[in-house]
C-alpha positions as a LaTeX table, in Angstrom:
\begin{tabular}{lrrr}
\hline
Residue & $x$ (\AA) & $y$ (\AA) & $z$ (\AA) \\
\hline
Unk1 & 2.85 & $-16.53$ & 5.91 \\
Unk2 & $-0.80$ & $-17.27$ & 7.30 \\
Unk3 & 0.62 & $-16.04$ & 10.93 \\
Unk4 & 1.84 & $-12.66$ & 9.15 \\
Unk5 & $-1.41$ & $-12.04$ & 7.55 \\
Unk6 & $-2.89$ & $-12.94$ & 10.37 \\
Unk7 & $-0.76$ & $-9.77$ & 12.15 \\
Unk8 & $-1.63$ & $-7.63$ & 9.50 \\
Unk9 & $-5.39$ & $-8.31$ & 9.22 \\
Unk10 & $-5.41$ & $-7.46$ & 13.37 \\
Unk11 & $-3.32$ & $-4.26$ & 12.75 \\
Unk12 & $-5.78$ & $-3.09$ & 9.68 \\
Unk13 & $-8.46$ & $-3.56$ & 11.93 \\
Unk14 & $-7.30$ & $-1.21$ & 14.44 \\
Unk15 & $-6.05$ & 1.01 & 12.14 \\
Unk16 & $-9.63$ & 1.02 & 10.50 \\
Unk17 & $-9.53$ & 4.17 & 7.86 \\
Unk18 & $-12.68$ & 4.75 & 6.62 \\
Unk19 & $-14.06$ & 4.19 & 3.50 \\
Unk20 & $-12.91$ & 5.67 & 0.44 \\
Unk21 & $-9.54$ & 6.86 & 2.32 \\
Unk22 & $-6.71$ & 7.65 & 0.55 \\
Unk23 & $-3.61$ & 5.21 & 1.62 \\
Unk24 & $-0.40$ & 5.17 & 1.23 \\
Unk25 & 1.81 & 1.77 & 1.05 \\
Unk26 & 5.03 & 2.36 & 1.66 \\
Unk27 & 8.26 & $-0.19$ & 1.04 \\
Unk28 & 5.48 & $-1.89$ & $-1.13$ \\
Unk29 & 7.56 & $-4.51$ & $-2.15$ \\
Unk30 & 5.22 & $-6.76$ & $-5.18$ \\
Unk31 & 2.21 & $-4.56$ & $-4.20$ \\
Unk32 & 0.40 & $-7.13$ & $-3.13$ \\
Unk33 & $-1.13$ & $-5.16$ & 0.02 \\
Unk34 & $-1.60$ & $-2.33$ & $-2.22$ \\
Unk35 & $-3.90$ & $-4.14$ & $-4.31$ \\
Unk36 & $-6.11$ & $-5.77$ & $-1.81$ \\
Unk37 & $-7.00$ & $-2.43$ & $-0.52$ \\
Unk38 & $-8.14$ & $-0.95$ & $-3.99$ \\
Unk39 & $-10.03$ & $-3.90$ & $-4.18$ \\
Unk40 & $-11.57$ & $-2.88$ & $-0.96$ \\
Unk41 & $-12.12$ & 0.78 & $-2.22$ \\
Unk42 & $-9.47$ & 2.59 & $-0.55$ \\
Unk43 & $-7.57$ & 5.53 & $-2.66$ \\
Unk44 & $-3.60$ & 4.11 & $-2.88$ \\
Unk45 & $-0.81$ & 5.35 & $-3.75$ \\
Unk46 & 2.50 & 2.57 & $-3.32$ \\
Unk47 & 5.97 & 4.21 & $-3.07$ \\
Unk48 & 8.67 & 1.27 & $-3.71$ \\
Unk49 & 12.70 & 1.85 & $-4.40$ \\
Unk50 & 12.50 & $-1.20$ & $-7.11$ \\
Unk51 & 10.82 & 0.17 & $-9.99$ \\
Unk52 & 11.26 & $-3.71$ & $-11.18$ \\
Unk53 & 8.49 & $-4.43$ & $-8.52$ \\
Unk54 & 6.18 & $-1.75$ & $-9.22$ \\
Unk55 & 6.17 & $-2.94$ & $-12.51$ \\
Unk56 & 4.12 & $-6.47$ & $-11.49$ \\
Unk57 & 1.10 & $-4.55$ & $-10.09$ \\
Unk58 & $-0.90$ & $-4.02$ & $-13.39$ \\
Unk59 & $-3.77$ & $-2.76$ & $-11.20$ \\
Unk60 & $-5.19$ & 1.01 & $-12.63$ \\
Unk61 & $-6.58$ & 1.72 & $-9.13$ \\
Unk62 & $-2.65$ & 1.32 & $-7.79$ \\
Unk63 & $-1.18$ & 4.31 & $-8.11$ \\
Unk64 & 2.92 & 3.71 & $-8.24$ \\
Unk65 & 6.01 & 5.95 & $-7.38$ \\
Unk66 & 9.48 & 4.74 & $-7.84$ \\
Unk67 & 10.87 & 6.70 & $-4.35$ \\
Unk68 & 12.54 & 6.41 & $-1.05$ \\
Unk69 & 10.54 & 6.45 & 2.21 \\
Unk70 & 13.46 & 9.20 & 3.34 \\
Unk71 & 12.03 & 11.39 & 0.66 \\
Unk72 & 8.22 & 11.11 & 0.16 \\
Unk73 & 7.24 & 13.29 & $-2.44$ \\
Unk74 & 4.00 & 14.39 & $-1.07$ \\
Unk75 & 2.73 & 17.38 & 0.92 \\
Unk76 & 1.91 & 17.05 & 4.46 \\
Unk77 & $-1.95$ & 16.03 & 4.68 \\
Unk78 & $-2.25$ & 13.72 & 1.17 \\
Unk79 & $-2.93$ & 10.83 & 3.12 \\
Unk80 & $-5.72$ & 9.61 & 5.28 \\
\hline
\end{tabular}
């Protein structure tokens, strides 16, 4: 896993929203990612299919919709 991270880290990097941004995680699986970037002060919002797996995040920054990435329910522009 430390060579995925690793890949991930890299790509954030690039990526490199500013502060404060609101994110979106999508497919996020045990929210896990999602997490870490509240922690880091980002605005998120996870979208996951499982609502079994949005369920393990207990995080109040996290905020959690049971949805399809085929079918975001947000308007164009929500998301840094």
């Amino acid at each position: 896993h430390a060579e995925r991270d690793d890949y991930f880290a890299r790509a954030w990097r690039a990526l490199a929203p500013p502060p404060g941004a609101r994110v979106l995680e999508v497919g996020a699986g045990d929210l896990r990612v999602a997490a870490s970037l509240a922690e880091q002060g980002y605005r998120v919002v996870a979208i996951e299919p499982v609502p079994e797996f949005l369920d393990r995040c207990d995080d109040p920054r996290v905020g959690r919709v049971c949805g399809s990435a085929s079918r975001l329910p947000f308007a164009t522009g929500s998301f840094d």
